[in-house]
Tab-separated table of C-alpha atoms in Angstrom:
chain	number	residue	atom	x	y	z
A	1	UNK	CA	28.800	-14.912	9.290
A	2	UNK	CA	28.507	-12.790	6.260
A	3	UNK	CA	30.013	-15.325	4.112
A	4	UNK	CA	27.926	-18.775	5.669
A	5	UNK	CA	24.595	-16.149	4.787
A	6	UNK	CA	25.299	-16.005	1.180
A	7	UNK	CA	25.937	-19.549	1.346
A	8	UNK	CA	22.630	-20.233	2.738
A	9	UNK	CA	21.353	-17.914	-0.052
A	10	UNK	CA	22.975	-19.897	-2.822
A	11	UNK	CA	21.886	-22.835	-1.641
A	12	UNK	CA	18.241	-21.610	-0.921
A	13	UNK	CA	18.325	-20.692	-5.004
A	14	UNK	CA	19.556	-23.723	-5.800
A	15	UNK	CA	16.546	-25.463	-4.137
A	16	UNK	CA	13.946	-23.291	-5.694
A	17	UNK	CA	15.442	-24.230	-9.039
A	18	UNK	CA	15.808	-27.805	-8.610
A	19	UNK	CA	12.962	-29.864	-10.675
A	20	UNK	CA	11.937	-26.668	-12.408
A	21	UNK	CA	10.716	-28.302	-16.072
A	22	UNK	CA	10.490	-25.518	-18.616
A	23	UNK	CA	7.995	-27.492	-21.202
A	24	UNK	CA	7.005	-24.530	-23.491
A	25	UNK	CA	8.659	-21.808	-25.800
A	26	UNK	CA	7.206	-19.806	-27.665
A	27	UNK	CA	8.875	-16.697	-29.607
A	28	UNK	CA	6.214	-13.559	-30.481
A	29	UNK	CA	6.316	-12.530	-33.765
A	30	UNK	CA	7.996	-8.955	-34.489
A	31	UNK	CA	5.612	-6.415	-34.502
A	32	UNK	CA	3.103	-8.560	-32.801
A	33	UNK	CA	3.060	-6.869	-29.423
A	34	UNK	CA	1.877	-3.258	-27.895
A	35	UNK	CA	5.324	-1.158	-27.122
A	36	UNK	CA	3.194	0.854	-24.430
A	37	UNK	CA	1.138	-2.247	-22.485
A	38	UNK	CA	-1.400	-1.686	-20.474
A	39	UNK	CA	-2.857	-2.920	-16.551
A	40	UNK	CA	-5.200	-5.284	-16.938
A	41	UNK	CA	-8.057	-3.795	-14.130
A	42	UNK	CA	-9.191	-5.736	-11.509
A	43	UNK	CA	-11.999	-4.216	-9.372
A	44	UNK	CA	-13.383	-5.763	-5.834
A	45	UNK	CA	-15.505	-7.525	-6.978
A	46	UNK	CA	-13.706	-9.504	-9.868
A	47	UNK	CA	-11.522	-9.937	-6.770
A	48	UNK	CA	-14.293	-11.945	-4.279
A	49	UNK	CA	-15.398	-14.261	-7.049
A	50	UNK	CA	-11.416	-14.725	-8.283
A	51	UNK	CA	-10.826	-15.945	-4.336
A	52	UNK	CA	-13.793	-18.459	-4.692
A	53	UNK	CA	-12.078	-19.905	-7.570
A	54	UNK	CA	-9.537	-20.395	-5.594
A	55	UNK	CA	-10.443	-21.716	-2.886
A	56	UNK	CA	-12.739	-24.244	-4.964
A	57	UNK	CA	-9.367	-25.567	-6.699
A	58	UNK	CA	-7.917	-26.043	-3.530
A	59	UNK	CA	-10.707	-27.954	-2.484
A	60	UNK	CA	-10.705	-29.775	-5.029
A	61	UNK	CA	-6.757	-30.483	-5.226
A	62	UNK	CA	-7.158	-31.580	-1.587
A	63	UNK	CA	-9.562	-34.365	-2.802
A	64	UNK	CA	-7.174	-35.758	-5.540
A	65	UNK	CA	-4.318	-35.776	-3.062
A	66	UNK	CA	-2.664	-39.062	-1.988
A	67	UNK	CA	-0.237	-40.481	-0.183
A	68	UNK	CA	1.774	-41.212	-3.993
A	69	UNK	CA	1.165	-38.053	-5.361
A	70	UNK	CA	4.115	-37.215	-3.869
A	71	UNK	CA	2.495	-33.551	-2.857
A	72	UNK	CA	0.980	-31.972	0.896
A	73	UNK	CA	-2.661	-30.380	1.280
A	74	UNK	CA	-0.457	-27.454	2.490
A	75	UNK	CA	1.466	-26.708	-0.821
A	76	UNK	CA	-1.746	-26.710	-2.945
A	77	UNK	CA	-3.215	-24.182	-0.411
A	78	UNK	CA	0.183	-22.129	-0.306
A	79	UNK	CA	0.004	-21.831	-4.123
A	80	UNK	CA	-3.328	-21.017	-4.126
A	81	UNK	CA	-2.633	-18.346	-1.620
A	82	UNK	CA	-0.290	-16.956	-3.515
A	83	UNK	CA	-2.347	-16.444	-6.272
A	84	UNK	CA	-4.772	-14.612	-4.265
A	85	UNK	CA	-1.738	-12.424	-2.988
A	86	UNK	CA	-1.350	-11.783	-6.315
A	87	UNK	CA	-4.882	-10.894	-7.626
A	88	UNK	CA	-5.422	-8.453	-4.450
A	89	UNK	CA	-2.189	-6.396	-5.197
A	90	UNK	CA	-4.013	-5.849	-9.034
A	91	UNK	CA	-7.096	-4.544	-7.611
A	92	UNK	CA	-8.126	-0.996	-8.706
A	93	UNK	CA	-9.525	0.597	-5.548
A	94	UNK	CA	-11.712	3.428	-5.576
A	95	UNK	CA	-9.793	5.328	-2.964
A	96	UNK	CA	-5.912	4.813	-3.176
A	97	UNK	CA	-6.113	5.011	0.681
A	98	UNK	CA	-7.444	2.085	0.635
A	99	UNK	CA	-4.496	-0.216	-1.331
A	100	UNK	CA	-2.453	-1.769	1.245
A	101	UNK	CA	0.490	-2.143	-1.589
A	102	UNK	CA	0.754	1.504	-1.982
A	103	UNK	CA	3.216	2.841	0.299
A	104	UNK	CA	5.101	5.706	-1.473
A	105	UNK	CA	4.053	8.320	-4.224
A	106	UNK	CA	4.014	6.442	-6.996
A	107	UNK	CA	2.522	7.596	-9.703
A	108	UNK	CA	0.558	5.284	-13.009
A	109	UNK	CA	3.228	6.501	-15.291
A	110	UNK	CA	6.344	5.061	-13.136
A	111	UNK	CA	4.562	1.534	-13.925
A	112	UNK	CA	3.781	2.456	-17.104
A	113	UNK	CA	7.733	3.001	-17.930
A	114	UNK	CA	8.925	0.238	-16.418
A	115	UNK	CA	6.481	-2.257	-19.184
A	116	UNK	CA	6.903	-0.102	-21.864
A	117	UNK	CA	8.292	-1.868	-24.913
A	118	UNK	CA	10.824	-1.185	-28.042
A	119	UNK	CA	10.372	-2.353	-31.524
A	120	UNK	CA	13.866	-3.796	-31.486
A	121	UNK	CA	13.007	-6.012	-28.491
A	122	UNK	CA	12.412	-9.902	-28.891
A	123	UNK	CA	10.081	-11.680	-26.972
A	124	UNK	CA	10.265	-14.938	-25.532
A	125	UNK	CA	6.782	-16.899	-23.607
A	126	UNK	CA	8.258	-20.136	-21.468
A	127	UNK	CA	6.795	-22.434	-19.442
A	128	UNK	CA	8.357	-22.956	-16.033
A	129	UNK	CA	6.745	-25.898	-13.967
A	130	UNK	CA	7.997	-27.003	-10.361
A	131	UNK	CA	6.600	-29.156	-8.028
A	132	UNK	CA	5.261	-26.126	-5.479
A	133	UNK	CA	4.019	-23.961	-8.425
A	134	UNK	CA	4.083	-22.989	-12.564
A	135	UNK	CA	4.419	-19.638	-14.277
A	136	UNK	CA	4.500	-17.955	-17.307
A	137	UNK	CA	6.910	-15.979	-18.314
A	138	UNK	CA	7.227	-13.567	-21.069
A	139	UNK	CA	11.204	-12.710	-21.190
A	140	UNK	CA	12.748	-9.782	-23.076
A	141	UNK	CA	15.876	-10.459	-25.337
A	142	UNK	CA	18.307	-7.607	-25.818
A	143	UNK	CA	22.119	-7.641	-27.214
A	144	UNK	CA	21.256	-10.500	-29.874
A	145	UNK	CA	20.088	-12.831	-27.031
A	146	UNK	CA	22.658	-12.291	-24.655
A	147	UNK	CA	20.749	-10.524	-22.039
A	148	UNK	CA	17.472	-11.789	-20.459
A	149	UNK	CA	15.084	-10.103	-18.217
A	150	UNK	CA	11.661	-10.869	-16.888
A	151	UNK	CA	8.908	-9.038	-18.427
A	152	UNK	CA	6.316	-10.582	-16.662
A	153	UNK	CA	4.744	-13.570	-15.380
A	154	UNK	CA	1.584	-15.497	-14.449
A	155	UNK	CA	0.511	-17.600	-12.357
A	156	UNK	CA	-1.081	-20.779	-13.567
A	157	UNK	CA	-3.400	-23.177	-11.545
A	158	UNK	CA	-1.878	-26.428	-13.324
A	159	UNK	CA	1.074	-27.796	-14.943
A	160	UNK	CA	1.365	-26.062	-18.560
A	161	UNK	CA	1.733	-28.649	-21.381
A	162	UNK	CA	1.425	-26.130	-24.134
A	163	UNK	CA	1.271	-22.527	-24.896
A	164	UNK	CA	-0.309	-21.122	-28.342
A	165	UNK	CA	0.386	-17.514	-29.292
A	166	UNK	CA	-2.318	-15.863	-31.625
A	167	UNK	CA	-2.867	-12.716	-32.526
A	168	UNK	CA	-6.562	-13.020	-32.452
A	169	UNK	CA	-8.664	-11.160	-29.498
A	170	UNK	CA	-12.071	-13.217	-28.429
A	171	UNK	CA	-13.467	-9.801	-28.134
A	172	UNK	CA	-12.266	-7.977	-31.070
A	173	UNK	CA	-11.633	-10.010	-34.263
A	174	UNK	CA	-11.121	-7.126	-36.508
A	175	UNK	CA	-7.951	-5.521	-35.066
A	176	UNK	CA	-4.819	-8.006	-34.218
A	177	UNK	CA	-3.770	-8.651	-30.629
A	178	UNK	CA	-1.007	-10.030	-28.369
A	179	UNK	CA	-2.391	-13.250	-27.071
A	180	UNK	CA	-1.826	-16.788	-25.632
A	181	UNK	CA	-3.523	-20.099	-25.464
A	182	UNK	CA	-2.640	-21.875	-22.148
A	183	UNK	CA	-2.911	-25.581	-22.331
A	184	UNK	CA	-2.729	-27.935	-19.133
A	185	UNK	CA	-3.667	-30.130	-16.982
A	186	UNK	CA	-6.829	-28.846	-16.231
A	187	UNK	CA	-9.817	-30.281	-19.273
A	188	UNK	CA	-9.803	-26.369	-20.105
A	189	UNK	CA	-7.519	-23.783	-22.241
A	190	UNK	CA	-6.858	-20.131	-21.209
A	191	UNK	CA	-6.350	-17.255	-22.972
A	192	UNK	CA	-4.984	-14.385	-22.018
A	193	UNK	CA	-3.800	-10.612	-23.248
A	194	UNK	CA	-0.065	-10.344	-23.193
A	195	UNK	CA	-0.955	-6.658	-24.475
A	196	UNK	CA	-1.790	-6.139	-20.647
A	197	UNK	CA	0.330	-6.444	-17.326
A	198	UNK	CA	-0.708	-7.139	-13.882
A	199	UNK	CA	-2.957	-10.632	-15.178
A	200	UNK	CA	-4.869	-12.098	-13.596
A	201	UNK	CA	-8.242	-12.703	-14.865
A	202	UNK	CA	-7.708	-14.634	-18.692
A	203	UNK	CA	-9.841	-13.281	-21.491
A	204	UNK	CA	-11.587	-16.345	-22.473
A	205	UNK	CA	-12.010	-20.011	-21.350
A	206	UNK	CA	-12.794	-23.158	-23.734
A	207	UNK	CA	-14.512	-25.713	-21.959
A	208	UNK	CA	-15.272	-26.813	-18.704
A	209	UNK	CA	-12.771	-26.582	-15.816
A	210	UNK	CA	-12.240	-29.916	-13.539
A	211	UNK	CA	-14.560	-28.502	-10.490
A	212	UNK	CA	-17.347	-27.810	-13.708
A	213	UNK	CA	-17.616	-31.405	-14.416
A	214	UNK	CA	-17.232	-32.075	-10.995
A	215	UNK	CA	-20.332	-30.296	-10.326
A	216	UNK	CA	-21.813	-31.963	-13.244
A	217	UNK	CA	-20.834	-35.712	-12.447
A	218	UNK	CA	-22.002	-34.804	-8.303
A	219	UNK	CA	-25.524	-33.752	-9.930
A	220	UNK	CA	-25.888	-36.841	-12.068
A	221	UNK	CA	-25.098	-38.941	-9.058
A	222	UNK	CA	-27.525	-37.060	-6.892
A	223	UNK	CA	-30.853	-37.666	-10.221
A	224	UNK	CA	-29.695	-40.955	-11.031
A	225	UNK	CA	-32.752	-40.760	-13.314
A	226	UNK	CA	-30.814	-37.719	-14.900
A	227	UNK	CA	-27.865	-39.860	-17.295
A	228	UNK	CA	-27.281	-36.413	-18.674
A	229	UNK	CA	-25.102	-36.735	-21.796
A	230	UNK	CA	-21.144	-35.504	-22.127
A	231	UNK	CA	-20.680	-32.078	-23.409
A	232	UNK	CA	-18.997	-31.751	-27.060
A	233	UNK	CA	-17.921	-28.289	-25.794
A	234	UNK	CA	-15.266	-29.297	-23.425
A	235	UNK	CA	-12.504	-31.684	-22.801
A	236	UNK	CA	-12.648	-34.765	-20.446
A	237	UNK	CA	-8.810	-35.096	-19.464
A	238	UNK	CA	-5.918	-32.610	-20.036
A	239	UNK	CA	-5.239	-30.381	-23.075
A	240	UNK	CA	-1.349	-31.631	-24.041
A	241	UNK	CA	-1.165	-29.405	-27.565
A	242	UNK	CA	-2.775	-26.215	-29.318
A	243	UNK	CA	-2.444	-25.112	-32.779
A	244	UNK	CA	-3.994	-21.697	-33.986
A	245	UNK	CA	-4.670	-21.767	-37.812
A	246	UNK	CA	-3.084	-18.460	-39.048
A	247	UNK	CA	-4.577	-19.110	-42.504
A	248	UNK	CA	-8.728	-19.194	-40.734
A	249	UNK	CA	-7.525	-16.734	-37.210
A	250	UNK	CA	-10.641	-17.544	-35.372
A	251	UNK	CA	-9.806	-21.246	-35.201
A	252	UNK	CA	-7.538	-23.092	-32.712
A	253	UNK	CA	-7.271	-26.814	-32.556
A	254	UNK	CA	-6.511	-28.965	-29.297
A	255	UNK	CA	-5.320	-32.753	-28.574
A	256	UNK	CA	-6.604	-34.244	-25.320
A	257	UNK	CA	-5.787	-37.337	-22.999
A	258	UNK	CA	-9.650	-37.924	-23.594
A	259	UNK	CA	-8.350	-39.034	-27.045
A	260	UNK	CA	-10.535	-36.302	-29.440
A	261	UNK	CA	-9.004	-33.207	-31.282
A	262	UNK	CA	-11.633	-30.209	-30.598
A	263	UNK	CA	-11.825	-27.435	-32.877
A	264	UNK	CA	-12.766	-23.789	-31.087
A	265	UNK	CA	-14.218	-20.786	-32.861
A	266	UNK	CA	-12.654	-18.130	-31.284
A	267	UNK	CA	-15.692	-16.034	-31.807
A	268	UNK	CA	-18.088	-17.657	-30.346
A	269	UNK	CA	-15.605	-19.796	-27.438
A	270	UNK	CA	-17.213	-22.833	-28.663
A	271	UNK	CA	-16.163	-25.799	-30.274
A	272	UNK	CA	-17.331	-25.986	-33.644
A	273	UNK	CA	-16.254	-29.733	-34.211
A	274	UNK	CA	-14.710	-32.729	-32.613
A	275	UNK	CA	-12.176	-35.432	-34.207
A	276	UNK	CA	-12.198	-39.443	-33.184
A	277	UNK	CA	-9.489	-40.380	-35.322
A	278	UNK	CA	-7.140	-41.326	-32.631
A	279	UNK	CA	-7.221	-44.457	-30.082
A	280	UNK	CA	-5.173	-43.228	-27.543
A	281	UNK	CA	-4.155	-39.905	-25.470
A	282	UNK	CA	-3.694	-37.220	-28.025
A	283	UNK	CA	-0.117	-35.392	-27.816
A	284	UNK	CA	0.530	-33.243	-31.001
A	285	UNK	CA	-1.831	-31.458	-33.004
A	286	UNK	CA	-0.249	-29.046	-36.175
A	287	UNK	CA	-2.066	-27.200	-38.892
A	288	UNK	CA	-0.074	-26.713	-41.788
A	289	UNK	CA	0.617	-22.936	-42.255
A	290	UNK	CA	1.009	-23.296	-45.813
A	291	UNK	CA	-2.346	-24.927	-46.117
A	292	UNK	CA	-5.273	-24.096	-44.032
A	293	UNK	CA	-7.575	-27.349	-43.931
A	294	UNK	CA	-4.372	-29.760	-42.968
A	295	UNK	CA	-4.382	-30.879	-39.456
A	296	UNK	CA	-1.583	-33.221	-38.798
A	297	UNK	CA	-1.783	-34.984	-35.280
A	298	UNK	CA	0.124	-37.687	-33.262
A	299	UNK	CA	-1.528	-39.520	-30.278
A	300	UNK	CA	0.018	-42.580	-28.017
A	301	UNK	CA	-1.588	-45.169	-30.339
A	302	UNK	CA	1.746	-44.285	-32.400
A	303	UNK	CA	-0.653	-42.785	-35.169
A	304	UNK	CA	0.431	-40.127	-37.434
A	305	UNK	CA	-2.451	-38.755	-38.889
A	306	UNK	CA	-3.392	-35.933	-41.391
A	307	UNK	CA	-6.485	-34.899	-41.753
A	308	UNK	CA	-9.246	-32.666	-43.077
A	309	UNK	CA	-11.347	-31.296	-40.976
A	310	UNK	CA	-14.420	-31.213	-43.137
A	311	UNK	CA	-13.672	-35.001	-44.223
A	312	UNK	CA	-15.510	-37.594	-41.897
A	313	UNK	CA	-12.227	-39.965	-41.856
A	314	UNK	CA	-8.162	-39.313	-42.555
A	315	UNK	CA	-6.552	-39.002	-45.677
A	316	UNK	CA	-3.700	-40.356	-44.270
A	317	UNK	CA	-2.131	-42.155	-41.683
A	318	UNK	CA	1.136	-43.677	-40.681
A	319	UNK	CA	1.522	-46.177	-37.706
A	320	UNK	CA	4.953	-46.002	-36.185
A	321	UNK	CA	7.193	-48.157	-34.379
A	322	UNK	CA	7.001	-46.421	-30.766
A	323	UNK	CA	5.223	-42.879	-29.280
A	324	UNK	CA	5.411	-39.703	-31.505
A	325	UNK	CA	7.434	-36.883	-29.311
A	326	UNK	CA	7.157	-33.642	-31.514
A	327	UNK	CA	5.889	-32.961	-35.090
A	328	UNK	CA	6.785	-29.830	-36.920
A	329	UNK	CA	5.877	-28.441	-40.897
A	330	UNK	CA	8.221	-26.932	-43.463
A	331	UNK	CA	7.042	-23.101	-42.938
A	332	UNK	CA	8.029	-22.887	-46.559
A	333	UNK	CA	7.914	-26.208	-48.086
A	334	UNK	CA	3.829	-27.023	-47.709
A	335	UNK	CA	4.129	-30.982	-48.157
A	336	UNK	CA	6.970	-31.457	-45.375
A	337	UNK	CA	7.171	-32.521	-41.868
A	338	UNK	CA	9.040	-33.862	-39.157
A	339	UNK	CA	8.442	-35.926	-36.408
A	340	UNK	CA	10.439	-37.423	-33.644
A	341	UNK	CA	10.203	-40.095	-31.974
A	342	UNK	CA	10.399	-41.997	-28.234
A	343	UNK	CA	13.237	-43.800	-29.653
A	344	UNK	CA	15.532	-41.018	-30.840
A	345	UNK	CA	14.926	-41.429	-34.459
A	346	UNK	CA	13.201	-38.248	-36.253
A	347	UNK	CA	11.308	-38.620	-39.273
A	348	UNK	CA	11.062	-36.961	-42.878
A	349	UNK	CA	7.903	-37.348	-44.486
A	350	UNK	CA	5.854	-35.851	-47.685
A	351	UNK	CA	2.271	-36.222	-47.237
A	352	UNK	CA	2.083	-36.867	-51.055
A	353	UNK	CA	3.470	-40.332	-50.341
A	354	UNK	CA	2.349	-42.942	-48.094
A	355	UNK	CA	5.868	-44.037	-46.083
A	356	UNK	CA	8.733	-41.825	-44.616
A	357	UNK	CA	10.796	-40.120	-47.191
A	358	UNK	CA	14.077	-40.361	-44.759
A	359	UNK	CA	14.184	-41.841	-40.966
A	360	UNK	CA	17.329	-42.619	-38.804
A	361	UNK	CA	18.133	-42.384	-34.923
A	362	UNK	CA	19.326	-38.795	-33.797
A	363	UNK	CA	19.749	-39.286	-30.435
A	364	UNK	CA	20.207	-41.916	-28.057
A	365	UNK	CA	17.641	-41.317	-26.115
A	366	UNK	CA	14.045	-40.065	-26.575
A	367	UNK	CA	13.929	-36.974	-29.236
A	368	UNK	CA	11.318	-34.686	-27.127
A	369	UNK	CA	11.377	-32.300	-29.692
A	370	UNK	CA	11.853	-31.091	-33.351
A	371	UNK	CA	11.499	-27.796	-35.555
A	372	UNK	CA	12.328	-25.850	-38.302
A	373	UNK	CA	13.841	-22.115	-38.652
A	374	UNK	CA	11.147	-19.775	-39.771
A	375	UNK	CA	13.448	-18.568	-42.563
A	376	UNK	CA	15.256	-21.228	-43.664
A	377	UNK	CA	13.567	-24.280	-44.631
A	378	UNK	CA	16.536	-26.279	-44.652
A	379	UNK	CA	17.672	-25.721	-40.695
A	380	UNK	CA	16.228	-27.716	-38.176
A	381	UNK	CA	17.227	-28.590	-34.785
A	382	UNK	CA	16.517	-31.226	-32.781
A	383	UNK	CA	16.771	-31.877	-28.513
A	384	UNK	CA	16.709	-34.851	-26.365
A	385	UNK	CA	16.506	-35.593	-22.802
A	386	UNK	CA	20.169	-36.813	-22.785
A	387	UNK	CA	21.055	-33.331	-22.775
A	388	UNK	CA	21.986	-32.952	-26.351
A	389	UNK	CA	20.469	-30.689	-29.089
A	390	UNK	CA	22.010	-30.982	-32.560
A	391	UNK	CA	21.106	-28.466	-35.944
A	392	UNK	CA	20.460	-30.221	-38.861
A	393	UNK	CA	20.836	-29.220	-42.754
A	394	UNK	CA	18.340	-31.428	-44.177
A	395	UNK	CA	18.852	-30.512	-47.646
A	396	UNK	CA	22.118	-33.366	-47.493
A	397	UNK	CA	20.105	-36.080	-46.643
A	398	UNK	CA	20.285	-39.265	-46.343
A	399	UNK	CA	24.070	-38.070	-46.152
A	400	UNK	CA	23.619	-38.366	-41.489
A	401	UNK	CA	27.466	-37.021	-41.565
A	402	UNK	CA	26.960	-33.960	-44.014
A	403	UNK	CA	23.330	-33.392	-42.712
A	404	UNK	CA	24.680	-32.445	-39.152
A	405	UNK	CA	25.500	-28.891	-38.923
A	406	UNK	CA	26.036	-28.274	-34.694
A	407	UNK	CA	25.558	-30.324	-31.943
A	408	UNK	CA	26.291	-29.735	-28.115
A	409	UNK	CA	25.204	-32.099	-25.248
A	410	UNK	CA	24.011	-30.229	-21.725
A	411	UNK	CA	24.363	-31.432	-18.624
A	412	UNK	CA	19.934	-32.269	-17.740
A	413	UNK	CA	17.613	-33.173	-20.099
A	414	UNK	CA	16.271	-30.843	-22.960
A	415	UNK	CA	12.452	-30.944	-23.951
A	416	UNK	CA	12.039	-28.554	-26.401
A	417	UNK	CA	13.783	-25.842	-29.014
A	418	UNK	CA	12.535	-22.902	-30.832
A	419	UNK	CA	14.070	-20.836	-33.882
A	420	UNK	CA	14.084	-16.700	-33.697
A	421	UNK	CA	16.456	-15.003	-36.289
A	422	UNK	CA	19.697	-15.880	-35.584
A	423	UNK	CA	18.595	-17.045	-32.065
A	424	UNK	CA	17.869	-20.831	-30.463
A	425	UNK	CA	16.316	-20.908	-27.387
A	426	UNK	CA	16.113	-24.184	-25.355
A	427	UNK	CA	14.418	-25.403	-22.167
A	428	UNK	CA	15.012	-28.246	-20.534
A	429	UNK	CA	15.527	-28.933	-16.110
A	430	UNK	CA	16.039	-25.870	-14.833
A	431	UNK	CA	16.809	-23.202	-16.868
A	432	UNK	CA	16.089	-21.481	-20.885
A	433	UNK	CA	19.281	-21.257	-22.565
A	434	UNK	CA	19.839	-19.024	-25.479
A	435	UNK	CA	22.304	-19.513	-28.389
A	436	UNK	CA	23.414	-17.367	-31.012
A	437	UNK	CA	23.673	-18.435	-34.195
A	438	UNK	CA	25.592	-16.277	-35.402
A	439	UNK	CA	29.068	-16.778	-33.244
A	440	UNK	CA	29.235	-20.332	-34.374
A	441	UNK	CA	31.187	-20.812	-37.622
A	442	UNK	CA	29.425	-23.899	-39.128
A	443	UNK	CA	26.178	-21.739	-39.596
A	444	UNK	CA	27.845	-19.062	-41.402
A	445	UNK	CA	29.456	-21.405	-44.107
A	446	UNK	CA	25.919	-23.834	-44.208
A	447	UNK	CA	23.671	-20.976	-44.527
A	448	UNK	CA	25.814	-18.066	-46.410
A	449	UNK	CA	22.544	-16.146	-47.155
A	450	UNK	CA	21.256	-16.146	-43.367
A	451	UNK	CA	24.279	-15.532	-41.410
């Protein structure tokens, strides 16, 4: 019996991983984050009008829901439930009598300890998206990658397409902060304070969320004499990139299925401008960190576009083949970037010239994503969704054979790769894998200096 239980376990684990998509990594900086966090404080109140969210966005998923979606009434209410579950456990009550969660002598510190940080520790933010629910997690790294344990994690009401990290606070632009961007579904982007545990309120929100313009488009019906006009502050379809400008901190950029890239100011939560370069759905956005008016951007009208922002039209634009996947800049080398391709191939270009300085086929099968080491401008890596990611010493192109440092194929699909020190992280179905760099031999001999 004992035995056919942890059978039924396994296989109960195996379910709740299956179709799991981890879409986003993201790596925080060293000395970017708070070693002693703190709760984030949620009083009664916060709580009531947090629950009418919530039950609003169920509403509201209930009336998209049909028969090919694929998806019950039942599991948008169950994840919405949850999320109340989860705000009503954060709530700060007045009398600890009255916390139903508190059922011992615990004491603030015990919590305290158990989120407290060290400066040694590496930080990982991922994406994990199932059909039921998605989450955010913020991982800690110890013993050069090897071991992984949950932080924490958040909630989110949609599908998460992106995640930005910034060190720039909404509420406090002098001082620098521990904080994320949260791009989905939804025609609105998050942030939150990873400085903070126990989330569940975000800090800030750009634009209008879907049951806003609901609202909005229900009033214009009910005045037809009212046309009302679309807002330039918000997004009309879901946010599939950010890009904070490090260079200008109070500025984040964001590509849309509504086809514009919207410029925020941070300060103010608004958006201080809107691009129409693109035709089509908006995928990639990218400022370049070495130069602080470049916005390079990708969009399913195959563009590749590089603009300036206080330019009414593109200096530059390249129409490829097939759909842009992933773009990426040299962090050292400030007229390089990648991009890769639906195809397979990836892309070298120099914006000083007009065509692709080198372009062949890396994988057989869509390249979902492409990016350089923060240290050394020569490593890149590159995934797929056959499984495979391969590392890449650029510096010997056109030389293909030479150029490829590593490669290792998976067993599901891989949609995206990110560089720390000698680590790689990947996500793909299921799971983030870690590599590192280090304990393979080819990166030692490439890249002497960085071994």
């Amino acid at each position: 019996k004992q035995q056919k239980q942890q059978q039924q376990d396994t296989e109960q684990q195996q379910d709740e991983n299956a179709n799991v998509i981890v879409s986003v990594l993201k790596f925080i900086p060293r000395g970017g984050f708070a070693l002693n966090p703190r709760a984030q404080e949620v009083n009664e109140e916060d709580l009531e009008e947090y629950k009418k969210e919530m039950v609003d966005n169920t509403m509201e998923d209930d009336d998209d829901i049909d028969e090919g979606d694929g998806l019950t009434v039942s599991m948008n209410v169950e994840k919405n439930l949850m999320r109340m579950s989860q705000a009503e456990a954060y709530v700060v009550h007045n009398n600890p009598k009255d916390d139903q969660y508190i059922t011992g002598n615990l004491s603030d510190e015990s919590d305290e300890e158990a989120y407290e940080l060290h400066e040694k520790d590496v930080l990982l933010i991922s994406a994990h998206n199932s059909q039921e629910v998605t989450t955010m997690h913020v991982d800690v790294l110890e013993q050069g990658g090897l071991n992984k344990f949950l932080h924490q994690d958040l909630l989110l009401n949609e599908f998460c397409l992106d995640v930005e990290w910034l060190d720039f606070h909404p509420g406090d632009s002098e001082n620098l902060h521990n904080c994320v961007a949260v791009a989905t579904f939804s025609p609105s982007i998050e942030i939150y304070d990873l400085d903070t545990y126990n989330i569940v309120n975000p800090l800030a929100v750009l634009g209008e969320t879907q049951q806003d313009q609901l609202n909005d488009q229900l009033a214009r019906n009910k005045n037809k004499n009212k046309k009302g006009k679309l807002s330039e502050h918000t997004h009309y379809g879901p946010v599939q990139s950010l890009s904070w400008n490090k260079n200008h901190r109070n500025l984040l950029s964001s590509g849309s299925d509504d086809c514009t890239i919207k410029i925020w100011d941070l300060n103010t939560g608004n958006c201080a401008q809107t691009l129409f370069h693109h035709k089509d759905k908006v995928n990639q956005v990218e400022w370049n960190p070495n130069n602080a008016e470049q916005l390079l951007s990708t969009g399913y009208d195959n563009q590749i576009i590089l603009s300036d922002p206080r330019a009414a039209k593109p200096g530059w634009v390249f129409k490829a083949n097939v759909n842009p996947e992933s773009i990426a800049w040299n962090p050292k080398v400030a007229h390089e970037f990648l991009v890769s391709l639906d195809n397979g191939h990836f892309l070298v270009f120099d914006s000083r010239k007009n065509d692709p300085t080198f372009g062949f086929q890396a994988h057989t099968a869509p390249c979902t994503s492409v990016c350089y080491h923060p240290d050394i401008p020569t490593m890149v890596c590159s995934t797929s969704i056959d499984g495979s990611f391969k590392i890449w010493n650029i510096s010997k192109f056109p030389n293909i054979s030479e150029g490829l440092v590593y490669q290792e194929r998976q067993e599901k699909p891989l949609f995206v790769a990110q560089f720390f020190e000698h680590l790689l992280a990947l996500g793909g179905e299921n799971k983030v894998d870690t590599k590192d760099l280090s304990t393979i031999p080819q990166f030692s001999t490439v890249f002497p200096s960085n071994a």
